[in-house]
Amino acid sequence: MKKFAAILCATVMSLGMVSSVFANPSIKDVTIEEQEVVVAEETAQIIPEGKKLVVVEADPEKYESREAAEVVTKLNDPKTMITMEEMLDILKVDTTEEIKTESGNVIQPLEYEPVSEFADLVLTDGTTVEYDIDGEVKAVKVTLKAEALKDVKDIKNCVLMQIDSKTGEVYFIEIDEESYDPETGEITVTFPCLGPFCVLEKAE
């Protein structure tokens, strides 16, 4: 009996080791919960009647960009390990060139790592979802909550990474301290487009 217990214990430990090798450890199973976002007044004016902006589970099969689909699929797959460098390589982001956030500040993406899975910011009528507004790419200012942003020591070390689901273009969005609630993880930011996004944090 003791021998059987020892073998069982060793098997469980081995499975745990395999799991840790293939998982994305920095994510820690953190998802950005599905929710209807609060839109700013200027954004409300461009939302078609009968539709609303929501955050839903990422659905790479709906993306036109193969690169965007590949990156989102790999990051969200708990059995697949992908680094920030690999993600940017797939998305054809040249890290040897100067990269700026949507606020115009220089950022070094390789200094960051994802701390949440990707989720999709989409337009919906309650039945279908769209990754643009009236067929156009438009910026939207919204307020949403993210579990990965709760009780962050320094919000300046966090940014959102968004990918245009049609073109694969990558955006880095800074989070304003004045628009951040550490207790709830609520933020107000302007997304340059609709599509998948995740939370990045500067690696220690």
Coordinates of N, CA and C in Angstrom, one line a residue:
M1 N 0.8 -1.2 0.0 CA 0.0 0.0 0.0 C 0.9 1.3 0.0
K2 N 1.9 1.2 0.8 CA 2.8 2.4 0.9 C 3.5 2.6 -0.4
K3 N 3.9 1.5 -1.1 CA 4.5 1.6 -2.4 C 3.6 2.2 -3.4
F4 N 2.3 1.8 -3.4 CA 1.3 2.3 -4.3 C 1.2 3.8 -4.1
A5 N 1.1 4.2 -2.8 CA 0.9 5.7 -2.5 C 2.1 6.5 -3.0
A6 N 3.3 5.9 -2.8 CA 4.5 6.6 -3.3 C 4.5 6.8 -4.8
I7 N 4.1 5.8 -5.5 CA 4.0 5.8 -7.0 C 3.0 6.9 -7.4
L8 N 1.8 6.9 -6.7 CA 0.8 7.8 -7.0 C 1.2 9.3 -6.8
C9 N 1.9 9.5 -5.7 CA 2.4 10.8 -5.4 C 3.4 11.3 -6.4
A10 N 4.3 10.4 -6.8 CA 5.3 10.7 -7.8 C 4.7 11.1 -9.2
T11 N 3.6 10.3 -9.5 CA 2.9 10.6 -10.8 C 2.2 12.0 -10.7
V12 N 1.6 12.3 -9.6 CA 0.9 13.6 -9.5 C 1.9 14.7 -9.6
M13 N 3.1 14.6 -8.9 CA 4.2 15.6 -9.0 C 4.7 15.8 -10.4
S14 N 4.8 14.7 -11.1 CA 5.3 14.7 -12.5 C 4.3 15.5 -13.4
L15 N 3.0 15.2 -13.2 CA 2.0 15.9 -14.0 C 2.0 17.4 -13.7
G16 N 2.2 17.7 -12.4 CA 2.3 19.1 -12.0 C 3.4 19.8 -12.7
M17 N 4.6 19.1 -12.8 CA 5.8 19.7 -13.4 C 5.5 19.9 -14.9
V18 N 4.9 19.0 -15.5 CA 4.6 19.1 -17.0 C 3.7 20.3 -17.2
S19 N 2.7 20.4 -16.3 CA 1.7 21.5 -16.4 C 2.4 22.9 -16.3
S20 N 3.4 23.0 -15.4 CA 4.0 24.3 -15.2 C 5.0 24.6 -16.3
V21 N 5.5 23.6 -17.0 CA 6.4 23.8 -18.1 C 5.6 24.4 -19.3
F22 N 4.4 24.0 -19.5 CA 3.7 24.4 -20.7 C 2.7 25.6 -20.5
A23 N 2.4 25.9 -19.2 CA 1.5 27.0 -19.0 C 2.2 28.3 -19.1
N24 N 1.4 29.4 -19.2 CA 1.9 30.7 -19.2 C 1.8 31.2 -17.7
P25 N 2.9 31.1 -17.0 CA 2.9 31.3 -15.5 C 2.5 32.7 -15.1
S26 N 2.8 33.7 -15.9 CA 2.6 35.1 -15.5 C 1.1 35.4 -15.5
I27 N 0.3 34.6 -16.3 CA -1.1 34.9 -16.4 C -1.9 34.4 -15.2
K28 N -1.5 33.3 -14.6 CA -2.1 32.8 -13.4 C -3.6 32.6 -13.6
D29 N -4.0 32.2 -14.8 CA -5.5 32.0 -15.1 C -6.3 33.2 -14.9
V30 N -5.7 34.4 -15.0 CA -6.5 35.6 -14.9 C -7.2 36.0 -16.2
T31 N -8.5 36.0 -16.2 CA -9.2 36.4 -17.3 C -9.8 37.8 -17.1
I32 N -10.1 38.5 -18.2 CA -10.8 39.8 -18.1 C -12.3 39.5 -18.2
E33 N -13.0 39.7 -17.2 CA -14.4 39.2 -17.1 C -15.3 39.8 -18.2
E34 N -16.3 39.0 -18.6 CA -17.2 39.6 -19.6 C -18.0 40.6 -18.9
Q35 N -18.3 41.7 -19.6 CA -19.0 42.9 -19.0 C -19.4 43.9 -20.1
E36 N -20.5 44.6 -19.8 CA -20.8 45.7 -20.6 C -20.1 46.9 -20.1
V37 N -19.3 47.6 -21.0 CA -18.5 48.7 -20.5 C -19.3 50.0 -20.5
V38 N -18.8 50.9 -19.7 CA -19.4 52.3 -19.6 C -18.7 53.1 -20.7
V39 N -19.4 53.8 -21.5 CA -18.8 54.5 -22.6 C -18.9 56.0 -22.3
A40 N -17.8 56.8 -22.7 CA -17.8 58.2 -22.5 C -18.8 58.8 -23.4
E41 N -19.2 60.1 -23.1 CA -20.2 60.8 -23.9 C -19.9 60.8 -25.4
E42 N -18.6 61.2 -25.7 CA -18.2 61.3 -27.1 C -18.2 59.9 -27.8
T43 N -18.0 58.9 -27.1 CA -18.1 57.5 -27.7 C -19.6 57.1 -27.9
A44 N -20.4 57.5 -26.9 CA -21.8 57.1 -27.0 C -22.4 57.7 -28.3
Q45 N -21.9 58.8 -28.8 CA -22.5 59.4 -30.0 C -22.2 58.6 -31.3
I46 N -21.2 57.8 -31.2 CA -20.8 57.0 -32.4 C -21.3 55.6 -32.4
I47 N -21.9 55.2 -31.3 CA -22.5 53.8 -31.2 C -23.8 53.7 -31.9
P48 N -24.0 52.9 -32.8 CA -25.3 52.7 -33.5 C -26.4 52.4 -32.6
E49 N -27.6 52.9 -32.9 CA -28.8 52.6 -32.0 C -29.0 51.1 -31.9
G50 N -29.3 50.6 -30.7 CA -29.6 49.2 -30.5 C -28.4 48.4 -30.3
K51 N -27.2 49.0 -30.3 CA -26.0 48.2 -30.1 C -25.2 48.8 -28.9
K52 N -24.3 48.0 -28.3 CA -23.5 48.4 -27.2 C -22.1 47.8 -27.3
L53 N -21.2 48.4 -26.5 CA -19.8 47.9 -26.4 C -19.7 46.9 -25.2
V54 N -19.1 45.8 -25.4 CA -19.0 44.8 -24.4 C -17.6 44.1 -24.4
V55 N -17.2 43.6 -23.3 CA -16.0 42.7 -23.3 C -16.5 41.3 -23.2
V56 N -16.0 40.5 -24.1 CA -16.4 39.1 -24.2 C -15.1 38.2 -24.3
E57 N -15.3 36.9 -24.1 CA -14.2 36.0 -24.3 C -13.6 36.1 -25.7
A58 N -12.3 36.1 -25.7 CA -11.6 36.2 -27.0 C -12.1 35.1 -28.0
D59 N -12.3 35.4 -29.2 CA -12.7 34.4 -30.2 C -11.9 34.6 -31.5
P60 N -10.6 34.0 -31.5 CA -9.7 34.2 -32.6 C -10.2 33.8 -33.9
E61 N -11.2 32.8 -34.0 CA -11.7 32.4 -35.2 C -12.5 33.5 -36.0
K62 N -12.8 34.5 -35.3 CA -13.5 35.6 -36.0 C -12.6 36.7 -36.5
Y63 N -11.3 36.6 -36.2 CA -10.3 37.6 -36.6 C -9.9 37.4 -38.1
E64 N -9.7 38.5 -38.8 CA -9.2 38.4 -40.2 C -7.7 38.3 -40.2
S65 N -7.0 38.8 -39.2 CA -5.6 38.7 -39.1 C -5.2 37.3 -38.6
R66 N -4.4 36.6 -39.4 CA -3.9 35.3 -38.9 C -2.9 35.4 -37.7
E67 N -2.1 36.5 -37.8 CA -1.1 36.7 -36.8 C -1.8 37.0 -35.4
A68 N -2.9 37.9 -35.5 CA -3.6 38.2 -34.3 C -4.2 36.9 -33.7
A69 N -4.8 36.1 -34.5 CA -5.5 34.9 -34.1 C -4.4 33.9 -33.5
E70 N -3.3 33.8 -34.1 CA -2.2 32.9 -33.5 C -1.8 33.4 -32.1
V71 N -1.5 34.7 -32.0 CA -1.0 35.2 -30.7 C -2.1 35.0 -29.6
V72 N -3.3 35.4 -29.9 CA -4.4 35.3 -28.9 C -4.6 33.8 -28.5
T73 N -4.6 32.9 -29.5 CA -4.8 31.5 -29.2 C -3.7 30.9 -28.3
K74 N -2.5 31.3 -28.6 CA -1.4 30.7 -27.9 C -1.3 31.3 -26.5
L75 N -1.6 32.6 -26.3 CA -1.5 33.2 -25.0 C -2.6 32.6 -24.1
N76 N -3.8 32.5 -24.7 CA -4.9 32.0 -23.9 C -5.0 30.5 -23.6
D77 N -4.1 29.8 -24.3 CA -4.1 28.3 -24.2 C -3.2 28.0 -23.0
P78 N -3.7 27.4 -21.9 CA -3.0 27.1 -20.7 C -1.9 26.0 -20.9
K79 N -2.0 25.3 -22.0 CA -1.0 24.3 -22.3 C 0.1 24.8 -23.2
T80 N 0.1 26.0 -23.6 CA 1.1 26.6 -24.5 C 1.9 27.7 -23.8
M81 N 3.2 27.7 -24.0 CA 4.0 28.7 -23.5 C 4.4 29.6 -24.6
I82 N 4.2 30.9 -24.4 CA 4.7 31.9 -25.4 C 5.2 33.1 -24.7
T83 N 6.3 33.6 -25.1 CA 7.0 34.8 -24.5 C 6.5 36.1 -25.2
M84 N 6.8 37.2 -24.5 CA 6.5 38.5 -25.1 C 7.2 38.6 -26.4
E85 N 8.5 38.2 -26.5 CA 9.3 38.3 -27.7 C 8.7 37.5 -28.8
E86 N 8.2 36.3 -28.5 CA 7.6 35.5 -29.6 C 6.3 36.1 -30.1
M87 N 5.5 36.7 -29.1 CA 4.3 37.3 -29.5 C 4.5 38.5 -30.5
L88 N 5.5 39.3 -30.2 CA 5.8 40.5 -31.0 C 6.4 40.1 -32.3
D89 N 7.1 39.0 -32.3 CA 7.7 38.4 -33.6 C 6.6 38.0 -34.5
I90 N 5.6 37.3 -34.0 CA 4.5 36.8 -34.8 C 3.7 38.0 -35.4
L91 N 3.6 39.0 -34.6 CA 2.8 40.2 -35.0 C 3.7 41.2 -35.8
K92 N 4.9 40.8 -36.1 CA 5.8 41.6 -37.0 C 6.1 42.9 -36.4
V93 N 6.2 43.0 -35.1 CA 6.6 44.3 -34.4 C 8.1 44.3 -34.3
D94 N 8.7 45.3 -35.0 CA 10.2 45.5 -35.0 C 10.6 46.2 -33.7
T95 N 11.1 45.4 -32.8 CA 11.6 46.0 -31.5 C 12.9 46.7 -31.6
T96 N 13.5 46.7 -32.7 CA 14.8 47.5 -32.9 C 14.5 49.0 -33.2
E97 N 13.2 49.2 -33.6 CA 12.8 50.6 -33.9 C 12.1 51.2 -32.6
E98 N 12.0 52.5 -32.6 CA 11.3 53.2 -31.5 C 9.8 52.9 -31.5
I99 N 9.3 52.4 -30.4 CA 7.9 52.1 -30.3 C 7.3 53.0 -29.3
K100 N 6.1 53.6 -29.6 CA 5.4 54.5 -28.7 C 4.1 54.0 -28.3
T101 N 3.6 54.5 -27.1 CA 2.3 54.2 -26.7 C 1.3 55.1 -27.4
E102 N 0.0 54.9 -27.2 CA -1.0 55.8 -27.8 C -0.9 57.2 -27.2
S103 N -0.2 57.3 -26.1 CA 0.0 58.7 -25.5 C 1.2 59.4 -26.0
G104 N 2.0 58.6 -26.9 CA 3.2 59.3 -27.5 C 4.4 59.0 -26.7
N105 N 4.4 58.2 -25.7 CA 5.6 58.0 -24.9 C 6.3 56.7 -25.4
V106 N 7.7 56.7 -25.4 CA 8.4 55.6 -25.8 C 8.3 54.4 -24.9
I107 N 8.1 53.2 -25.4 CA 7.9 52.0 -24.6 C 8.8 50.9 -25.1
Q108 N 9.4 50.1 -24.2 CA 10.2 49.0 -24.5 C 9.3 47.7 -24.2
P109 N 8.6 47.2 -25.2 CA 7.6 46.1 -24.9 C 8.3 44.9 -24.3
L110 N 9.5 44.6 -24.7 CA 10.2 43.4 -24.1 C 10.5 43.5 -22.6
E111 N 10.2 44.7 -22.0 CA 10.4 44.8 -20.6 C 9.1 44.4 -19.9
Y112 N 8.1 44.1 -20.6 CA 6.8 43.7 -20.1 C 6.4 42.2 -20.3
E113 N 5.5 41.8 -19.5 CA 4.9 40.4 -19.7 C 3.4 40.4 -19.5
P114 N 2.7 39.6 -20.2 CA 1.2 39.5 -20.0 C 0.9 39.0 -18.6
V115 N -0.1 39.6 -18.0 CA -0.6 39.2 -16.7 C -2.1 38.9 -16.7
S116 N -2.6 38.8 -17.9 CA -4.0 38.4 -18.1 C -4.1 37.7 -19.5
E117 N -5.2 37.0 -19.7 CA -5.5 36.5 -21.0 C -6.0 37.6 -21.9
F118 N -6.1 37.3 -23.2 CA -6.8 38.3 -24.1 C -8.3 38.2 -23.9
A119 N -8.9 39.3 -24.1 CA -10.4 39.4 -24.1 C -10.7 40.2 -25.3
D120 N -11.9 40.2 -25.8 CA -12.3 41.0 -27.0 C -13.2 42.1 -26.6
L121 N -12.9 43.3 -27.1 CA -13.8 44.5 -26.9 C -14.5 44.6 -28.3
V122 N -15.9 44.4 -28.2 CA -16.6 44.3 -29.4 C -17.9 45.1 -29.3
L123 N -18.5 45.3 -30.5 CA -19.8 45.9 -30.6 C -20.9 44.8 -30.8
T124 N -22.0 44.9 -30.1 CA -23.0 43.8 -30.3 C -24.4 44.3 -30.2
D125 N -25.3 43.6 -30.8 CA -26.7 43.9 -30.8 C -27.4 42.9 -29.9
G126 N -26.6 42.1 -29.2 CA -27.1 41.1 -28.3 C -27.1 39.7 -28.9
T127 N -26.9 39.7 -30.3 CA -26.9 38.4 -31.0 C -25.5 38.2 -31.7
T128 N -25.2 39.1 -32.5 CA -23.9 39.1 -33.2 C -22.9 40.1 -32.7
V129 N -21.6 39.9 -33.0 CA -20.6 40.8 -32.6 C -19.9 41.4 -33.8
E130 N -19.4 42.6 -33.6 CA -18.6 43.3 -34.7 C -17.3 43.8 -34.1
Y131 N -16.3 43.8 -35.0 CA -15.0 44.3 -34.6 C -14.7 45.7 -35.2
D132 N -15.8 46.4 -35.6 CA -15.6 47.8 -36.1 C -17.0 48.5 -35.8
I133 N -17.0 49.8 -36.1 CA -18.2 50.5 -36.0 C -18.7 51.1 -37.3
D134 N -19.8 50.6 -37.8 CA -20.2 50.9 -39.1 C -19.2 50.7 -40.2
G135 N -18.4 49.6 -40.1 CA -17.4 49.2 -41.1 C -16.1 50.0 -41.0
E136 N -16.0 50.9 -39.9 CA -14.8 51.7 -39.8 C -14.1 51.5 -38.5
V137 N -12.8 51.7 -38.5 CA -12.0 51.6 -37.3 C -12.1 53.0 -36.5
K138 N -12.7 52.9 -35.3 CA -12.9 54.1 -34.6 C -12.4 53.9 -33.1
A139 N -11.8 55.0 -32.6 CA -11.3 55.0 -31.2 C -12.6 55.1 -30.3
V140 N -12.5 54.4 -29.1 CA -13.6 54.4 -28.2 C -13.0 54.6 -26.7
K141 N -13.6 55.5 -26.0 CA -13.2 55.7 -24.6 C -14.2 55.0 -23.7
V142 N -13.7 54.1 -22.9 CA -14.6 53.2 -22.1 C -14.0 53.1 -20.7
T143 N -14.9 52.7 -19.8 CA -14.6 52.3 -18.4 C -14.9 50.8 -18.2
L144 N -13.9 50.1 -17.8 CA -14.1 48.6 -17.6 C -13.3 48.2 -16.4
K145 N -13.5 46.9 -16.0 CA -12.8 46.4 -14.8 C -12.0 45.2 -15.3
A146 N -10.8 45.0 -14.7 CA -9.9 43.9 -15.0 C -9.3 43.4 -13.7
E147 N -9.5 42.1 -13.5 CA -9.0 41.5 -12.2 C -7.5 41.6 -12.1
A148 N -6.8 41.6 -13.2 CA -5.3 41.7 -13.2 C -4.8 43.0 -12.7
L149 N -5.7 44.0 -12.7 CA -5.3 45.4 -12.2 C -5.7 45.7 -10.8
K150 N -6.2 44.7 -10.1 CA -6.6 45.0 -8.7 C -5.3 45.1 -7.8
D151 N -5.3 46.1 -7.0 CA -4.2 46.3 -6.0 C -2.8 46.2 -6.6
V152 N -2.7 46.9 -7.8 CA -1.3 47.0 -8.4 C -0.5 48.0 -7.6
K153 N 0.7 47.7 -7.3 CA 1.5 48.6 -6.5 C 1.8 49.9 -7.3
D154 N 2.1 49.8 -8.5 CA 2.4 51.0 -9.3 C 1.7 50.9 -10.7
I155 N 0.6 51.5 -10.9 CA -0.1 51.4 -12.2 C 0.7 51.9 -13.4
K156 N 1.7 52.7 -13.1 CA 2.5 53.1 -14.2 C 3.3 52.0 -14.9
N157 N 3.4 50.9 -14.1 CA 4.1 49.7 -14.7 C 3.2 48.8 -15.5
C158 N 2.0 49.2 -15.7 CA 1.0 48.4 -16.4 C 0.6 49.2 -17.7
V159 N 0.4 48.4 -18.7 CA -0.2 49.0 -19.9 C -1.2 47.9 -20.5
L160 N -2.0 48.4 -21.4 CA -2.9 47.4 -22.2 C -2.2 47.2 -23.5
M161 N -2.2 46.0 -24.0 CA -1.8 45.7 -25.3 C -3.0 45.3 -26.1
Q162 N -3.3 46.0 -27.2 CA -4.4 45.7 -28.1 C -3.9 45.4 -29.5
I163 N -4.7 44.5 -30.1 CA -4.3 44.1 -31.5 C -5.6 44.3 -32.4
D164 N -5.3 44.9 -33.5 CA -6.4 45.1 -34.5 C -6.7 43.7 -35.1
S165 N -7.9 43.2 -34.9 CA -8.2 41.9 -35.3 C -8.2 41.7 -36.9
K166 N -8.3 42.9 -37.6 CA -8.3 42.8 -39.0 C -6.9 42.9 -39.7
T167 N -6.1 43.8 -39.1 CA -4.8 44.1 -39.7 C -3.6 43.5 -38.9
G168 N -3.8 43.2 -37.6 CA -2.8 42.7 -36.8 C -1.9 43.8 -36.2
E169 N -2.3 45.0 -36.4 CA -1.5 46.2 -35.9 C -1.6 46.1 -34.4
V170 N -0.5 46.5 -33.7 CA -0.4 46.4 -32.2 C -0.4 47.8 -31.6
Y171 N -1.1 48.0 -30.5 CA -1.2 49.3 -29.8 C -0.9 49.0 -28.3
F172 N -0.2 50.0 -27.7 CA 0.1 50.0 -26.3 C -0.6 51.2 -25.7
I173 N -1.4 50.9 -24.7 CA -2.3 51.9 -24.1 C -1.9 52.1 -22.6
E174 N -1.5 53.3 -22.3 CA -1.1 53.6 -20.9 C -2.4 53.8 -20.0
I175 N -2.2 53.6 -18.7 CA -3.3 53.8 -17.8 C -3.1 55.0 -16.9
D176 N -3.9 55.9 -16.9 CA -3.8 57.1 -16.1 C -4.2 56.8 -14.6
E177 N -3.3 57.3 -13.7 CA -3.5 57.0 -12.3 C -4.8 57.6 -11.8
E178 N -5.2 58.8 -12.4 CA -6.5 59.4 -12.0 C -7.7 58.7 -12.5
S179 N -7.5 57.8 -13.4 CA -8.6 57.0 -14.0 C -8.6 55.5 -13.6
Y180 N -7.9 55.3 -12.4 CA -7.7 53.9 -12.0 C -8.2 53.7 -10.5
D181 N -8.9 52.7 -10.3 CA -9.4 52.3 -8.9 C -8.7 51.0 -8.6
P182 N -7.7 51.0 -7.7 CA -7.0 49.8 -7.3 C -7.9 48.8 -6.6
E183 N -8.9 49.2 -5.9 CA -9.7 48.3 -5.2 C -10.6 47.4 -6.1
T184 N -11.0 48.0 -7.2 CA -11.9 47.2 -8.1 C -11.2 46.8 -9.4
G185 N -10.0 47.4 -9.7 CA -9.4 47.2 -11.0 C -10.0 47.9 -12.1
E186 N -10.8 48.9 -11.8 CA -11.5 49.7 -12.8 C -10.6 50.8 -13.4
I187 N -10.7 50.9 -14.7 CA -9.9 51.9 -15.5 C -10.7 52.5 -16.5
T188 N -10.3 53.7 -16.9 CA -10.9 54.4 -18.0 C -9.8 54.7 -19.0
V189 N -10.0 54.2 -20.2 CA -8.9 54.3 -21.2 C -9.6 54.5 -22.6
T190 N -8.8 55.0 -23.5 CA -9.2 55.1 -24.9 C -8.6 54.0 -25.8
F191 N -9.4 53.2 -26.3 CA -8.9 52.1 -27.2 C -8.9 52.7 -28.6
P192 N -7.8 52.5 -29.4 CA -7.8 53.0 -30.7 C -8.6 52.2 -31.7
C193 N -9.1 51.1 -31.3 CA -10.0 50.3 -32.2 C -10.7 49.2 -31.3
L194 N -11.5 48.4 -31.9 CA -12.1 47.3 -31.2 C -11.2 46.1 -31.4
G195 N -11.4 45.0 -30.6 CA -10.6 43.8 -30.8 C -10.0 43.3 -29.5
P196 N -9.1 42.3 -29.7 CA -8.5 41.7 -28.5 C -7.5 42.6 -27.8
F197 N -7.5 42.5 -26.4 CA -6.6 43.2 -25.6 C -6.2 42.4 -24.3
C198 N -5.1 42.7 -23.8 CA -4.7 42.0 -22.5 C -3.9 43.0 -21.7
V199 N -3.7 42.7 -20.4 CA -2.9 43.5 -19.5 C -1.4 43.1 -19.5
L200 N -0.6 44.1 -19.6 CA 0.9 43.8 -19.5 C 1.4 44.5 -18.3
E201 N 2.4 43.9 -17.6 CA 3.0 44.5 -16.5 C 4.6 44.4 -16.7
K202 N 5.2 45.5 -16.3 CA 6.7 45.5 -16.4 C 7.3 44.4 -15.5
A203 N 8.1 43.5 -16.1 CA 8.7 42.4 -15.4 C 9.7 42.9 -14.4
E204 N 9.7 42.2 -13.2 CA 10.6 42.5 -12.2 C 12.0 42.0 -12.4

